[in-house]
mmCIF file of C-alpha atoms in Angstrom:
data_model
loop_
_atom_site.group_PDB
_atom_site.id
_atom_site.type_symbol
_atom_site.label_atom_id
_atom_site.label_comp_id
_atom_site.label_asym_id
_atom_site.label_seq_id
_atom_site.Cartn_x
_atom_site.Cartn_y
_atom_site.Cartn_z
ATOM 1 C CA MET S 1 44.837 -11.108 -1.390
ATOM 2 C CA GLY S 2 42.431 -13.994 -1.356
ATOM 3 C CA VAL S 3 38.757 -13.383 -1.793
ATOM 4 C CA ASN S 4 36.419 -14.863 0.755
ATOM 5 C CA VAL S 5 33.537 -15.707 -1.555
ATOM 6 C CA GLU S 6 31.208 -16.814 1.231
ATOM 7 C CA SER S 7 31.526 -13.589 3.232
ATOM 8 C CA GLU S 8 31.186 -11.505 0.077
ATOM 9 C CA MET S 9 27.999 -13.390 -0.814
ATOM 10 C CA GLN S 10 26.626 -12.783 2.678
ATOM 11 C CA ARG S 11 27.385 -9.052 2.463
ATOM 12 C CA THR S 12 25.741 -8.891 -0.963
ATOM 13 C CA LYS S 13 22.661 -10.770 0.256
ATOM 14 C CA SER S 14 22.411 -8.539 3.309
ATOM 15 C CA ALA S 15 22.702 -5.385 1.207
ATOM 16 C CA HIS S 16 20.091 -6.759 -1.192
ATOM 17 C CA ARG S 17 17.671 -7.503 1.672
ATOM 18 C CA GLU S 18 18.108 -3.986 3.058
ATOM 19 C CA GLU S 19 17.518 -2.402 -0.348
ATOM 20 C CA LEU S 20 14.371 -4.488 -0.839
ATOM 21 C CA LYS S 21 13.169 -3.441 2.608
ATOM 22 C CA ARG S 22 13.684 0.251 1.761
ATOM 23 C CA PHE S 23 11.937 -0.242 -1.591
ATOM 24 C CA ASP S 24 8.974 -1.954 0.085
ATOM 25 C CA GLN S 25 8.698 0.891 2.592
ATOM 26 C CA ARG S 26 8.657 3.465 -0.224
ATOM 27 C CA VAL S 27 5.974 1.510 -2.083
ATOM 28 C CA VAL S 28 3.797 1.212 1.025
ATOM 29 C CA ARG S 29 4.098 4.954 1.721
ATOM 30 C CA ALA S 30 3.174 5.754 -1.887
ATOM 31 C CA MET S 31 0.187 3.413 -1.754
ATOM 32 C CA ASP S 32 -0.969 4.942 1.538
ATOM 33 C CA LYS S 33 -0.825 8.414 -0.026
ATOM 34 C CA GLU S 34 -2.786 7.204 -3.050
ATOM 35 C CA ILE S 35 -5.443 5.605 -0.836
ATOM 36 C CA THR S 36 -5.802 8.856 1.095
ATOM 37 C CA LEU S 37 -6.214 10.835 -2.143
ATOM 38 C CA VAL S 38 -8.919 8.443 -3.345
ATOM 39 C CA GLN S 39 -10.690 8.579 0.020
ATOM 40 C CA GLU S 40 -10.624 12.390 -0.066
ATOM 41 C CA SER S 41 -11.998 12.468 -3.615
ATOM 42 C CA LEU S 42 -14.797 10.062 -2.743
ATOM 43 C CA ALA S 43 -15.598 12.048 0.410
ATOM 44 C CA GLN S 44 -15.899 15.218 -1.700
ATOM 45 C CA ALA S 45 -18.292 13.314 -3.971
ATOM 46 C CA SER S 46 -20.400 12.520 -0.865
ATOM 47 C CA VAL S 47 -19.908 8.765 -1.137
ATOM 48 C CA PRO S 48 -21.141 7.215 2.138
ATOM 49 C CA LEU S 49 -18.482 6.260 4.718
ATOM 50 C CA MET S 50 -15.682 7.793 2.663
ATOM 51 C CA THR S 51 -13.307 9.702 4.879
ATOM 52 C CA PRO S 52 -9.526 9.565 4.944
ATOM 53 C CA THR S 53 -8.529 6.800 7.353
ATOM 54 C CA GLN S 54 -5.921 4.131 7.859
ATOM 55 C CA ASP S 55 -8.151 2.091 10.162
ATOM 56 C CA PRO S 56 -8.379 -1.393 8.599
ATOM 57 C CA GLY S 57 -11.962 -1.858 9.809
ATOM 58 C CA LYS S 58 -13.109 1.413 8.265
ATOM 59 C CA ILE S 59 -11.246 0.646 5.050
ATOM 60 C CA ALA S 60 -13.004 -2.738 4.894
ATOM 61 C CA SER S 61 -16.341 -0.912 5.215
ATOM 62 C CA GLN S 62 -15.330 1.498 2.461
ATOM 63 C CA ILE S 63 -14.450 -1.412 0.192
ATOM 64 C CA ARG S 64 -17.869 -2.962 0.826
ATOM 65 C CA VAL S 65 -19.565 0.328 -0.071
ATOM 66 C CA LEU S 66 -17.544 0.590 -3.277
ATOM 67 C CA ARG S 67 -18.373 -2.996 -4.223
ATOM 68 C CA LEU S 68 -22.058 -2.338 -3.596
ATOM 69 C CA LEU S 69 -21.936 0.755 -5.798
ATOM 70 C CA GLU S 70 -20.079 -1.190 -8.469
ATOM 71 C CA ASP S 71 -22.725 -3.932 -8.383
ATOM 72 C CA MET S 72 -25.477 -1.320 -8.684
ATOM 73 C CA LEU S 73 -23.821 0.157 -11.760
ATOM 74 C CA GLN S 74 -23.557 -3.229 -13.452
ATOM 75 C CA THR S 75 -27.287 -3.962 -13.249
#
């Protein structure tokens, strides 16, 4: 009835890693949905280049547009 502490620690660490992986995946999916909602709202407001996309290049362009608009509002 001995307890193998090392193997128990490994199982616990492995379970912890898997749970963190599942959590990260849920967070990424939620963030992707939120980004899409924002893109749709900005597209409806006729903000240039705003269309729902997951293309990193297009998202980078959208960020530049938003920064430009933000700078214009601050002056």
